[in-house]
mmCIF file with all atom_site columns, C-alpha atoms and ligand atoms in Angstrom:
data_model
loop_
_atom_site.group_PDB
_atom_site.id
_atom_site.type_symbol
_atom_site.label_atom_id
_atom_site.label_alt_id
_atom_site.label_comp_id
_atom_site.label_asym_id
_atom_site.label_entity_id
_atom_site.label_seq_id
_atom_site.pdbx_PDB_ins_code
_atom_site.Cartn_x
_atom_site.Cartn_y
_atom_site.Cartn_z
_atom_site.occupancy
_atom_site.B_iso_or_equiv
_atom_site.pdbx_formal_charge
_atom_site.auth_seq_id
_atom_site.auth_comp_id
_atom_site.auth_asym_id
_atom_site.auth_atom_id
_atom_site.pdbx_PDB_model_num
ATOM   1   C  CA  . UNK A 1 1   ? -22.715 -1.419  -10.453 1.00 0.00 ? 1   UNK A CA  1
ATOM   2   C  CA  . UNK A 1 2   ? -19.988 -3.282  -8.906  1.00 0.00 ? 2   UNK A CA  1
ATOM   3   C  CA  . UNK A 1 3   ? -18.815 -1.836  -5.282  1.00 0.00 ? 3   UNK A CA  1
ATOM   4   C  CA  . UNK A 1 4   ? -15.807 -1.491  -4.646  1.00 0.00 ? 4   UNK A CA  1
ATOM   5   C  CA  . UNK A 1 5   ? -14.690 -3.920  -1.645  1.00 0.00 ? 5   UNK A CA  1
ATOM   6   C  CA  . UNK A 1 6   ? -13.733 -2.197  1.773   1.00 0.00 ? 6   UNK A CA  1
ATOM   7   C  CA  . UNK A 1 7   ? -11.270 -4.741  3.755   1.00 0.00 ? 7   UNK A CA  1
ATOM   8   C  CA  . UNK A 1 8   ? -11.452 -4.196  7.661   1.00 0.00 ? 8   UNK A CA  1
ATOM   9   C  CA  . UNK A 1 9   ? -7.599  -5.179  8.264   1.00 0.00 ? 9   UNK A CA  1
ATOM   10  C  CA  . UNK A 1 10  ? -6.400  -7.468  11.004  1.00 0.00 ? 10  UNK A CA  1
ATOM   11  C  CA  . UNK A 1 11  ? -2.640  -7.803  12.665  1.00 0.00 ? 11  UNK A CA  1
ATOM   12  C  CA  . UNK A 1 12  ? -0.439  -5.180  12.759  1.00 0.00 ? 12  UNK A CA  1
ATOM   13  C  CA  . UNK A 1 13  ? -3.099  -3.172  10.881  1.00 0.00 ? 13  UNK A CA  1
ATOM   14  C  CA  . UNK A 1 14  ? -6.066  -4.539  13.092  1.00 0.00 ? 14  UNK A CA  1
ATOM   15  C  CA  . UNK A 1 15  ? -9.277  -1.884  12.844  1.00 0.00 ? 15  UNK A CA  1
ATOM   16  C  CA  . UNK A 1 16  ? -7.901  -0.328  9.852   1.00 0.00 ? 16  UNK A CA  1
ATOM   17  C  CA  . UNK A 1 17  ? -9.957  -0.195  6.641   1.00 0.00 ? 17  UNK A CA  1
ATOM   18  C  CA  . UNK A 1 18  ? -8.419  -0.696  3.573   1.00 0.00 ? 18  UNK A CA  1
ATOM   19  C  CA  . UNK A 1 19  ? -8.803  -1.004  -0.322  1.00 0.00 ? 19  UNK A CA  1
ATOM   20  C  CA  . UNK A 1 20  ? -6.485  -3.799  -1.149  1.00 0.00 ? 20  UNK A CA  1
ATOM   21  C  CA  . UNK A 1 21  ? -6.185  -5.940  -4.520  1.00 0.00 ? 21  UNK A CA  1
ATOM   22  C  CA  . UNK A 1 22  ? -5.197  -9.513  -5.574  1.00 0.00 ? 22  UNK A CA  1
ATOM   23  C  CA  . UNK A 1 23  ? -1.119  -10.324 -5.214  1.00 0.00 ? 23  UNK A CA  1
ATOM   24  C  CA  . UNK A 1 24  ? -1.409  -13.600 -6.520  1.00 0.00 ? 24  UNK A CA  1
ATOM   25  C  CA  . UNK A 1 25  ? -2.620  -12.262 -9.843  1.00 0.00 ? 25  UNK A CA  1
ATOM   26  C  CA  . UNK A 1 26  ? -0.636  -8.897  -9.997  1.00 0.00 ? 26  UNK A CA  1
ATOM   27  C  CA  . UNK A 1 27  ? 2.019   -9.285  -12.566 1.00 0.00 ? 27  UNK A CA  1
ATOM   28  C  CA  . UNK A 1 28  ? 4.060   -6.551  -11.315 1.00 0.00 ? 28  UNK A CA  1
ATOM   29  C  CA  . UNK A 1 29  ? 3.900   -8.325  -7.930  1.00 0.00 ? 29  UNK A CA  1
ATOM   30  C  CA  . UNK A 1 30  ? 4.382   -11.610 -9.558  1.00 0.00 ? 30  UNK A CA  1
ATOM   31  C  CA  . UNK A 1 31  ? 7.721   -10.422 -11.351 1.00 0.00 ? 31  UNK A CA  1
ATOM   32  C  CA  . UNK A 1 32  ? 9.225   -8.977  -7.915  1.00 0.00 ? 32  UNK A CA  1
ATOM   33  C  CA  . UNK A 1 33  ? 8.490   -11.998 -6.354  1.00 0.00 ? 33  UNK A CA  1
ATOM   34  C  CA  . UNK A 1 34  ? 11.245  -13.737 -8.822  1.00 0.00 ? 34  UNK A CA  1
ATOM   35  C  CA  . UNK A 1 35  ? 13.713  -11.332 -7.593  1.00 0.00 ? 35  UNK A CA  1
ATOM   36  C  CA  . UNK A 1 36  ? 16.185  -10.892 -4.558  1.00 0.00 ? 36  UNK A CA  1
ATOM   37  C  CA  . UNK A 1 37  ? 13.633  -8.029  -3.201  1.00 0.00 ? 37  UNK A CA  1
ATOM   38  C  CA  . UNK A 1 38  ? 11.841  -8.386  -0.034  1.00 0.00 ? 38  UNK A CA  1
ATOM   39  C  CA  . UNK A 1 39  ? 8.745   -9.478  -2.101  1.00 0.00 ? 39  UNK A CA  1
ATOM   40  C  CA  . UNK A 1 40  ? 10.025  -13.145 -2.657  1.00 0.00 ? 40  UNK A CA  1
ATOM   41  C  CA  . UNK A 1 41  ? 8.808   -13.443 1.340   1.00 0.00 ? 41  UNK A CA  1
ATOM   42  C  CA  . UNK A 1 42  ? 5.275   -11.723 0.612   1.00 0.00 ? 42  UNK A CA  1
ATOM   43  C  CA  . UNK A 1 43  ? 3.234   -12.072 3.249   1.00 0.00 ? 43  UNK A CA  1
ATOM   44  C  CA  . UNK A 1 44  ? 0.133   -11.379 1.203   1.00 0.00 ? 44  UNK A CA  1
ATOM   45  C  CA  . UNK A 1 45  ? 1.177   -13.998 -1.154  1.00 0.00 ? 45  UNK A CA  1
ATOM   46  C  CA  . UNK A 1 46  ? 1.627   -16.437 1.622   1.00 0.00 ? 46  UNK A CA  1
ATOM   47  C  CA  . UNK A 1 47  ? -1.769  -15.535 3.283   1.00 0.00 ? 47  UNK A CA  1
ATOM   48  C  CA  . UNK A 1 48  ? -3.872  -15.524 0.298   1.00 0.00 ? 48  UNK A CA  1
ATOM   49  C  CA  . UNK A 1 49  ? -2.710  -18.808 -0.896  1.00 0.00 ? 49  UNK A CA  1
ATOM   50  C  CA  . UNK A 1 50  ? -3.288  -20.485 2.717   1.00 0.00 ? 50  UNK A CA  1
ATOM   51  C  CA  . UNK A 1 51  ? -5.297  -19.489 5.495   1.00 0.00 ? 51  UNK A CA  1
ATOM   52  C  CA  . UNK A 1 52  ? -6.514  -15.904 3.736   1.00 0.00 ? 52  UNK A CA  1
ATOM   53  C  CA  . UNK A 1 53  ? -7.963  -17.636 0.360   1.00 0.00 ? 53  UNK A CA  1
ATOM   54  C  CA  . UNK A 1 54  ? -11.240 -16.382 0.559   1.00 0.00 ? 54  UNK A CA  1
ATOM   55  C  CA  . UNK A 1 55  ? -9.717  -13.723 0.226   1.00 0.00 ? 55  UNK A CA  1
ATOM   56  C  CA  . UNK A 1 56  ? -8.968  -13.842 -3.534  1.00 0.00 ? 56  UNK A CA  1
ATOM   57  C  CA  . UNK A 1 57  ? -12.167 -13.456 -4.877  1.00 0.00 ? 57  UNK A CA  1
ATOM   58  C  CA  . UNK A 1 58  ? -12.918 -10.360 -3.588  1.00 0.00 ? 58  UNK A CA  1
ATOM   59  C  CA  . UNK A 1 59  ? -9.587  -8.828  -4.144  1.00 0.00 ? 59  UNK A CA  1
ATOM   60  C  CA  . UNK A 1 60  ? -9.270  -10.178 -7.960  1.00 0.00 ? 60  UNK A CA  1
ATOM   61  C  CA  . UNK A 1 61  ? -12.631 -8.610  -8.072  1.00 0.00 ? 61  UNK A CA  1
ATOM   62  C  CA  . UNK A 1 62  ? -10.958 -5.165  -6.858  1.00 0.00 ? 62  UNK A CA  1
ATOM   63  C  CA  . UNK A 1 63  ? -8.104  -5.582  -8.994  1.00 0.00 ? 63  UNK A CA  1
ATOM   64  C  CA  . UNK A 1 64  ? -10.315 -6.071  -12.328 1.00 0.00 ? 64  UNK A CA  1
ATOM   65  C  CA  . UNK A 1 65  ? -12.793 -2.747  -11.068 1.00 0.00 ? 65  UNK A CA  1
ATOM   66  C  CA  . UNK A 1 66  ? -10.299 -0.499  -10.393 1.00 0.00 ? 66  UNK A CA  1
ATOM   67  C  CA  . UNK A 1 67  ? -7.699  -1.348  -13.325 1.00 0.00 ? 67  UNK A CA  1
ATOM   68  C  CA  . UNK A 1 68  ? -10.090 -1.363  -15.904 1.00 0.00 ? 68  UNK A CA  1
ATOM   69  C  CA  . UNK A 1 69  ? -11.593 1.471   -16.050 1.00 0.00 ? 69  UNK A CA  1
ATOM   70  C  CA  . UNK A 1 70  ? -12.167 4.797   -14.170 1.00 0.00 ? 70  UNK A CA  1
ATOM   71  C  CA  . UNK A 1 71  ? -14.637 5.004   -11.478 1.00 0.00 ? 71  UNK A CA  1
ATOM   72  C  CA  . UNK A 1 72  ? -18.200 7.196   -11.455 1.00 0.00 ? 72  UNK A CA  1
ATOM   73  C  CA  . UNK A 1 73  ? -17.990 9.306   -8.572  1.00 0.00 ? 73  UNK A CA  1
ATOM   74  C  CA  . UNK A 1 74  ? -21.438 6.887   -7.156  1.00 0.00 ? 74  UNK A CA  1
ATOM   75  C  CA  . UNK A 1 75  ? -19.204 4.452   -7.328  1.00 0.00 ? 75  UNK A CA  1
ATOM   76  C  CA  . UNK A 1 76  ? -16.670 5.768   -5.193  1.00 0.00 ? 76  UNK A CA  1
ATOM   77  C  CA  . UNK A 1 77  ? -15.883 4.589   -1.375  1.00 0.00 ? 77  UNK A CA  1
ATOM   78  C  CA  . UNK A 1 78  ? -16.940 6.704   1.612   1.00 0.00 ? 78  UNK A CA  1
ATOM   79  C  CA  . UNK A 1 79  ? -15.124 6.324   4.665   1.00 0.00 ? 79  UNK A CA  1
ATOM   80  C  CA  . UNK A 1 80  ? -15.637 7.531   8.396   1.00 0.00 ? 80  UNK A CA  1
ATOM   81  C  CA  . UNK A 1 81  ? -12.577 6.774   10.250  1.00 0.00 ? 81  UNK A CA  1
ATOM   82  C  CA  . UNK A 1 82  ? -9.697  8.945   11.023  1.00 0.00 ? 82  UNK A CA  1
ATOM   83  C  CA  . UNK A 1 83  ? -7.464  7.057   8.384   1.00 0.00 ? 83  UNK A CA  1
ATOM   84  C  CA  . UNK A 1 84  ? -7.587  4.370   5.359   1.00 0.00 ? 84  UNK A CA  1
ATOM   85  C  CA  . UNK A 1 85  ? -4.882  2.102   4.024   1.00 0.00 ? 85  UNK A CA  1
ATOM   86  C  CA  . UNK A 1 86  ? -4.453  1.944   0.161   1.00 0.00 ? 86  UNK A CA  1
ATOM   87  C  CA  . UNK A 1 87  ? -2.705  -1.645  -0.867  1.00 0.00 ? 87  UNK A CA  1
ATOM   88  C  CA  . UNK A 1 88  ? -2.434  -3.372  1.725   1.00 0.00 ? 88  UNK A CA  1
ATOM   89  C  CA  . UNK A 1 89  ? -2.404  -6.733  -0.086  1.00 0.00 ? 89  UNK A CA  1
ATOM   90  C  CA  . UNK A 1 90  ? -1.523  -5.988  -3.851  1.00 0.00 ? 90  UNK A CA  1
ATOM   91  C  CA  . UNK A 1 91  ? 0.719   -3.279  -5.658  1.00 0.00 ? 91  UNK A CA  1
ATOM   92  C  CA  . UNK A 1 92  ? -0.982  -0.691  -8.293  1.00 0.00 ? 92  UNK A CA  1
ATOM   93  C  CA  . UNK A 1 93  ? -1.583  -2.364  -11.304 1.00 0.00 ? 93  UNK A CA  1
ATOM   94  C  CA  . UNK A 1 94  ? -1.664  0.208   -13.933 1.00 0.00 ? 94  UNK A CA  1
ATOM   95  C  CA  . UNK A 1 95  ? -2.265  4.032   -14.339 1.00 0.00 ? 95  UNK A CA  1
ATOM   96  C  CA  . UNK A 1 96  ? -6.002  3.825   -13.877 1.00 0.00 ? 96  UNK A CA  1
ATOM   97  C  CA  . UNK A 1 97  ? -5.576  1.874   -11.004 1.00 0.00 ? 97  UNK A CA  1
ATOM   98  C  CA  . UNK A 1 98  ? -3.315  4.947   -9.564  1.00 0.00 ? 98  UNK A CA  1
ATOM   99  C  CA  . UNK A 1 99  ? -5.977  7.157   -11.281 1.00 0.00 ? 99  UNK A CA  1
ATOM   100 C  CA  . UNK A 1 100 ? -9.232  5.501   -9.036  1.00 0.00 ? 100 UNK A CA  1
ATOM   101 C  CA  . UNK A 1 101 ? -7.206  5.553   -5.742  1.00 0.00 ? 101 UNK A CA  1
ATOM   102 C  CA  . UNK A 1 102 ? -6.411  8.996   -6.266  1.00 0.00 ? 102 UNK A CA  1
ATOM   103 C  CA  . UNK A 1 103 ? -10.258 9.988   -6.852  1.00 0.00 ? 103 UNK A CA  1
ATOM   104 C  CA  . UNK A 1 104 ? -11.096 7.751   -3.663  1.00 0.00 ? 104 UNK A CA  1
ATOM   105 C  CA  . UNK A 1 105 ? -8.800  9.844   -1.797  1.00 0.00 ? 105 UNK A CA  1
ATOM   106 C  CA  . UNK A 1 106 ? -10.151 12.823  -3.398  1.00 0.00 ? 106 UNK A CA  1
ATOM   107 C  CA  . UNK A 1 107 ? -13.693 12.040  -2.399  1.00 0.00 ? 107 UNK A CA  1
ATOM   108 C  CA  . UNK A 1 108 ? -13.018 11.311  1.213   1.00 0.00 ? 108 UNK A CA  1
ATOM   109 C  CA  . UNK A 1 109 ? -10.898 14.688  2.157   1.00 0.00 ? 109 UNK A CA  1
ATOM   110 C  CA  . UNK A 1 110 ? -11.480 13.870  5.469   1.00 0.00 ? 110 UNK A CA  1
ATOM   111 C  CA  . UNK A 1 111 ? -9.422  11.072  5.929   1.00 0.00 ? 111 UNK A CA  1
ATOM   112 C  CA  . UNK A 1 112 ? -5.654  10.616  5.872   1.00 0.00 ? 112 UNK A CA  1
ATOM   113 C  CA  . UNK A 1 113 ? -4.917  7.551   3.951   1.00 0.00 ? 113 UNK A CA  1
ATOM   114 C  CA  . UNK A 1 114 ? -1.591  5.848   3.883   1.00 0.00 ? 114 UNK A CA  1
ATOM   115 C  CA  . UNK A 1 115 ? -1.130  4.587   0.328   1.00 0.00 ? 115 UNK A CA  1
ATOM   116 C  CA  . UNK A 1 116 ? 2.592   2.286   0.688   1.00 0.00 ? 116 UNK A CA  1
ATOM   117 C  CA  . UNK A 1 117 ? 4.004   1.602   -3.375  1.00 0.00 ? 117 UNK A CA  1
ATOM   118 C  CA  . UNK A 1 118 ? 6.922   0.809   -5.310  1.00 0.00 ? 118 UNK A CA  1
ATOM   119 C  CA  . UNK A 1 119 ? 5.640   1.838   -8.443  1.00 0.00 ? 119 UNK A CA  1
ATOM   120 C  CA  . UNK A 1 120 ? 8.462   4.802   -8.909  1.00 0.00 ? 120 UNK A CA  1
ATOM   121 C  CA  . UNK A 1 121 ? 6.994   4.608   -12.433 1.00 0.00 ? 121 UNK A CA  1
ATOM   122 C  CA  . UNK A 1 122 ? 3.569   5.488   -12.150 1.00 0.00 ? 122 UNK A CA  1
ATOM   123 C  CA  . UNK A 1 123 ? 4.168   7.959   -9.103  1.00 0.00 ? 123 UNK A CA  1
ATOM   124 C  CA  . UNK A 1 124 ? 6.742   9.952   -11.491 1.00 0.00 ? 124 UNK A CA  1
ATOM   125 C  CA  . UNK A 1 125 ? 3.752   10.397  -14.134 1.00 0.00 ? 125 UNK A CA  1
ATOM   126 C  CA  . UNK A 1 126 ? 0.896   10.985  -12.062 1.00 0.00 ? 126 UNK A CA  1
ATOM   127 C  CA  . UNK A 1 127 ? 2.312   12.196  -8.780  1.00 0.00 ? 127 UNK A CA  1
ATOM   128 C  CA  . UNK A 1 128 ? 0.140   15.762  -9.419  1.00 0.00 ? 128 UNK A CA  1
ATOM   129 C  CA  . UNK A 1 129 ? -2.962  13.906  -9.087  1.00 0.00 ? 129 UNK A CA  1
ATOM   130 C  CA  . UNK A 1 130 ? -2.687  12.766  -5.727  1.00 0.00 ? 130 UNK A CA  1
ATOM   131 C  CA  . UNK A 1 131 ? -4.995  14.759  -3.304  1.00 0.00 ? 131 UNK A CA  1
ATOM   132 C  CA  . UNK A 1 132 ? -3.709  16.051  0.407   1.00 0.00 ? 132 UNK A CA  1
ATOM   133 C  CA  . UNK A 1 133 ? -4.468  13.912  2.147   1.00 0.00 ? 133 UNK A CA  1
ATOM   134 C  CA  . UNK A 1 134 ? -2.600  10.853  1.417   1.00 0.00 ? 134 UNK A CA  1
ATOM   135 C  CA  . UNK A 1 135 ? 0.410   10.338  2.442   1.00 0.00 ? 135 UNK A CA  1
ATOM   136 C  CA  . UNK A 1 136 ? 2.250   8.255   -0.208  1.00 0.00 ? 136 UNK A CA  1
ATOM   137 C  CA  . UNK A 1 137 ? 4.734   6.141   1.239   1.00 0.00 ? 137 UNK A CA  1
ATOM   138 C  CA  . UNK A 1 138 ? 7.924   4.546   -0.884  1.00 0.00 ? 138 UNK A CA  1
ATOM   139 C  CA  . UNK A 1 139 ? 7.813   0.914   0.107   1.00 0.00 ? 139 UNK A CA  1
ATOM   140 C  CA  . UNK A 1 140 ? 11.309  -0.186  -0.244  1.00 0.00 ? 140 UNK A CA  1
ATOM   141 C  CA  . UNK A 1 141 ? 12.145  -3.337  -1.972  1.00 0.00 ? 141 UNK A CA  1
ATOM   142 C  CA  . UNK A 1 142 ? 15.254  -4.196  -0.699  1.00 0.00 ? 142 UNK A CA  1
ATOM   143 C  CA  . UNK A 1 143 ? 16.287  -5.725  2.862   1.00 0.00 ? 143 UNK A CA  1
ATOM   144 C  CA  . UNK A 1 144 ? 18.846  -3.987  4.618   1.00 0.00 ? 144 UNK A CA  1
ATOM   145 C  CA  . UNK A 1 145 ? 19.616  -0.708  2.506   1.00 0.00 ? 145 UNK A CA  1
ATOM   146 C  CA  . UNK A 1 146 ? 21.963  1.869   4.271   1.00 0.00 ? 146 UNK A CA  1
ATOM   147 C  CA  . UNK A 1 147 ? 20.930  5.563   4.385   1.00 0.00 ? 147 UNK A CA  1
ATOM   148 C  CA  . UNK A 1 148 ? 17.734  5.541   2.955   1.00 0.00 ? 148 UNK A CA  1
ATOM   149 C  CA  . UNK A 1 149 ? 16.610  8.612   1.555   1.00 0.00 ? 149 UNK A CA  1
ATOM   150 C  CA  . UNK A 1 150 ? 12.712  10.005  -0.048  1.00 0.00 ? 150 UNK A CA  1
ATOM   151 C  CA  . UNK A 1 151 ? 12.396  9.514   -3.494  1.00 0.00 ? 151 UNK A CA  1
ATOM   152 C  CA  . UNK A 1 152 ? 11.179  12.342  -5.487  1.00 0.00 ? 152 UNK A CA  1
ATOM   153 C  CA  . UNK A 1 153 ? 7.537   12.308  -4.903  1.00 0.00 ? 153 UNK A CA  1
ATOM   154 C  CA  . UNK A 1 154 ? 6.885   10.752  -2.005  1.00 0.00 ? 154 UNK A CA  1
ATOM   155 C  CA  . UNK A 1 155 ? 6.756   11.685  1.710   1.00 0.00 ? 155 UNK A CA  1
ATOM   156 C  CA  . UNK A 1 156 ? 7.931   8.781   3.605   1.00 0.00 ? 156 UNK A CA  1
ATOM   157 C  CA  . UNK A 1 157 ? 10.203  5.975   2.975   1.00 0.00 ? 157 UNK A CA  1
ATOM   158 C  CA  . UNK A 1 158 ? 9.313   2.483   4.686   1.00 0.00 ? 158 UNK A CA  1
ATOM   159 C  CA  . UNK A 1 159 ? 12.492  -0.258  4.958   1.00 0.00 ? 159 UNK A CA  1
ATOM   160 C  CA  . UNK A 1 160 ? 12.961  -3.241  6.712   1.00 0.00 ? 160 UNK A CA  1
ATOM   161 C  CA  . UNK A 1 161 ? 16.026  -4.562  8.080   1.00 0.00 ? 161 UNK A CA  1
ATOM   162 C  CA  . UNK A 1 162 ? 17.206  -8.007  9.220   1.00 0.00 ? 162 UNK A CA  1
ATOM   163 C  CA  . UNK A 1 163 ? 17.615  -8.323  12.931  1.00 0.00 ? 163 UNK A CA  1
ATOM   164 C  CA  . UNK A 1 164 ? 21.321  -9.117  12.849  1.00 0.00 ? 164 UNK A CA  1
ATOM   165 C  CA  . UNK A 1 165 ? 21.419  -6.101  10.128  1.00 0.00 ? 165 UNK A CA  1
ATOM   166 C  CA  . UNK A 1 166 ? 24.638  -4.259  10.149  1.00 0.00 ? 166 UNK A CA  1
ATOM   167 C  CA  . UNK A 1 167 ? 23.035  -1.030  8.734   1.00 0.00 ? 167 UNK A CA  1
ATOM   168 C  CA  . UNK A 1 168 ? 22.536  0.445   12.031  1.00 0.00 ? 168 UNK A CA  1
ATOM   169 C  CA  . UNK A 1 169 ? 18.844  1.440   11.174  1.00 0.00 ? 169 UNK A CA  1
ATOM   170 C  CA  . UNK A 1 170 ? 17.022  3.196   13.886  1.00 0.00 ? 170 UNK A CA  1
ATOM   171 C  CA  . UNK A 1 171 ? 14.074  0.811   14.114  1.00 0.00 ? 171 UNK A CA  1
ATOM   172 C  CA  . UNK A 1 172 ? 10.771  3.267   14.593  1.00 0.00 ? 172 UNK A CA  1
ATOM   173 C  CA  . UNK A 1 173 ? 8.017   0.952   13.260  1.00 0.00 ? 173 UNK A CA  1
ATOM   174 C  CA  . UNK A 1 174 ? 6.616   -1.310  15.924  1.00 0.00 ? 174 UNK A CA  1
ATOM   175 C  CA  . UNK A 1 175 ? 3.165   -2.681  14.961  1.00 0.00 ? 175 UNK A CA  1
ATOM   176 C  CA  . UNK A 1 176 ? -0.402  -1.187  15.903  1.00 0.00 ? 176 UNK A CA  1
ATOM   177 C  CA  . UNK A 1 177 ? -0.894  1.189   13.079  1.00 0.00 ? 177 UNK A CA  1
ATOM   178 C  CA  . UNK A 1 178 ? -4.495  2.442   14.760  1.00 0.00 ? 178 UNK A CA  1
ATOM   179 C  CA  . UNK A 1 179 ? -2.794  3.747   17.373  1.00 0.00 ? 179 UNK A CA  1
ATOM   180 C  CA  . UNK A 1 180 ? 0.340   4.848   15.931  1.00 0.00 ? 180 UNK A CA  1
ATOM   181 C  CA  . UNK A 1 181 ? -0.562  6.526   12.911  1.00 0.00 ? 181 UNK A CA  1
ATOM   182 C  CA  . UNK A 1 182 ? 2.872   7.949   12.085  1.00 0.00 ? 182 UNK A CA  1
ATOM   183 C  CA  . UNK A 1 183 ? 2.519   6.468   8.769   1.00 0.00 ? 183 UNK A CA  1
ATOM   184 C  CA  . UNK A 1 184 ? -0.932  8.220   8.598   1.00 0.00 ? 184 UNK A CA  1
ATOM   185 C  CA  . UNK A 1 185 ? -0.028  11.717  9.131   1.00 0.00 ? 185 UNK A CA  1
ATOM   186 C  CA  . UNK A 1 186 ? 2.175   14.363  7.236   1.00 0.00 ? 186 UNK A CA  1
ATOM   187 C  CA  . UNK A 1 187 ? 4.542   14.749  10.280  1.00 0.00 ? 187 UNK A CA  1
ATOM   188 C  CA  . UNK A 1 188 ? 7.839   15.501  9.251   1.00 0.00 ? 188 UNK A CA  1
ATOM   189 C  CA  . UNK A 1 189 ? 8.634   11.571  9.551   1.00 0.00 ? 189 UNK A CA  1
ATOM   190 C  CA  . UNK A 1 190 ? 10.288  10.341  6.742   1.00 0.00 ? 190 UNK A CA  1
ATOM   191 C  CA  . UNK A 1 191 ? 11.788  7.462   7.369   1.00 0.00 ? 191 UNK A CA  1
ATOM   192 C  CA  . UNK A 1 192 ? 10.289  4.619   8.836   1.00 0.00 ? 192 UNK A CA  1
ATOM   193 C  CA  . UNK A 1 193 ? 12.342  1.496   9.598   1.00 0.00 ? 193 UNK A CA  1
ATOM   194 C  CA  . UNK A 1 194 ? 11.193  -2.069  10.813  1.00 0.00 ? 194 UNK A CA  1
ATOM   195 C  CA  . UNK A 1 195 ? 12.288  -4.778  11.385  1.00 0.00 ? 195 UNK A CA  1
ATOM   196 C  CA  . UNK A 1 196 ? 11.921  -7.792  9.642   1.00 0.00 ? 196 UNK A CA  1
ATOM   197 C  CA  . UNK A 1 197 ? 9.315   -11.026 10.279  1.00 0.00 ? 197 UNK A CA  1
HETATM 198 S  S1  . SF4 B 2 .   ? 5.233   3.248   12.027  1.00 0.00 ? 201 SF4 B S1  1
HETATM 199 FE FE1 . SF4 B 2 .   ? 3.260   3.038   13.012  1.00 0.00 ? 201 SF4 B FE1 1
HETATM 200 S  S2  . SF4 B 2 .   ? 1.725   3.592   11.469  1.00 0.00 ? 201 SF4 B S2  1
HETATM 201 FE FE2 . SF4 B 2 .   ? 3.661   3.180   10.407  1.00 0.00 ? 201 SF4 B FE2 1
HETATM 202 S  S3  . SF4 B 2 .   ? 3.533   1.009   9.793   1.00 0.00 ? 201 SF4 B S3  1
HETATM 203 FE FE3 . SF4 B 2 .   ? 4.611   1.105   11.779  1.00 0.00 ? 201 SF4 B FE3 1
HETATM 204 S  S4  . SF4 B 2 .   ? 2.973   0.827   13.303  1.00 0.00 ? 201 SF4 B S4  1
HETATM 205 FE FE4 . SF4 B 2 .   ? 1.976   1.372   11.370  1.00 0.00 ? 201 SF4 B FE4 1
#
């Protein structure tokens, strides 16, 4: 049985745990990153293709267990801490993909996970299996949209904006997740704005 690797995040997420996957091979992630969204400036691409490179194996590992086919509950991830983050490095790939997280989050019902996608598509088919206690977050693609706004099915939206931004975005997000947890609690929050790196 393969395990499922459990990332203990660093940075702005430093002390978090997390279930992450491999950007470098995610061809959702790859096609964004040939766009004009924020994704052509992914830090996960930049890290695991420099100093974060051991990094790949274990992802790409991650990315081939939970795409491929749907987890035994043994094979599931138990967690302790107060709160998990789902993709931290790499985007769902696929519907079982959405379909393990979902059972993860399932299996740990004490936990609050923060699960940040832009897969609109999958979330609008299988938004009625995702348990309580996630908060699903709509990671925005774009740079520097005006008025954001939820989209149907998720609790939160999550933009960033360009310091010189003319958008007038109240900036709310400013690093040290562990502590701040807004993202990681269903708190009437739903927008969260930072700025950009
Ligand atoms: S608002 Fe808080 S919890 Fe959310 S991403 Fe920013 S620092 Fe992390």
């Amino acid at each position: 049985m393969k395990p499922v690797h459990v990332s203990t995040m660093t940075g702005k997420l430093k002390g978090i745990r997390a279930i992450n996957t491999d950007t470098t091979s995610n061809p959702f992630c790859q096609k964004m990153q040939k766009t004009n969204a924020i994704c052509k400036e992914c830090y996960s691409q930049r890290m695991l293709t420099s100093f974060r490179k051991c990094c790949v194996t274990p992802f790409r590992k991650n990315s081939e267990l939970l795409s491929s086919r749907i987890l035994t509950k043994e094979e599931l991830p138990h967690f302790v801490g107060p709160v998990v983050r789902f993709s931290a490095h790499g985007e769902v790939i696929n519907d079982t993909h959405f379909i393990n997280l979902c059972n993860i989050a399932a299996h740990n019902p004490h936990v609050t996970i923060g699960w940040w996608t832009k897969r609109k598509d999958i979330v609008s088919r299988l938004r009625h299996l995702v348990p309580a206690n996630v908060v699903l977050i709509y990671s925005e693609p774009y740079v520097d949209v005006p008025n954001q706004v939820v989209p149907e099915g998720f609790e939160k939206v999550f933009s960033v904006y360009s310091e010189n931004s003319q958008v007038g975005a109240r900036i709310n997000c400013h690093g040290g997740c562990i502590t701040c947890r807004k993202c990681y609690a269903h708190n009437g929050i739903a927008v969260i704005n930072e700025t950009l790196k």
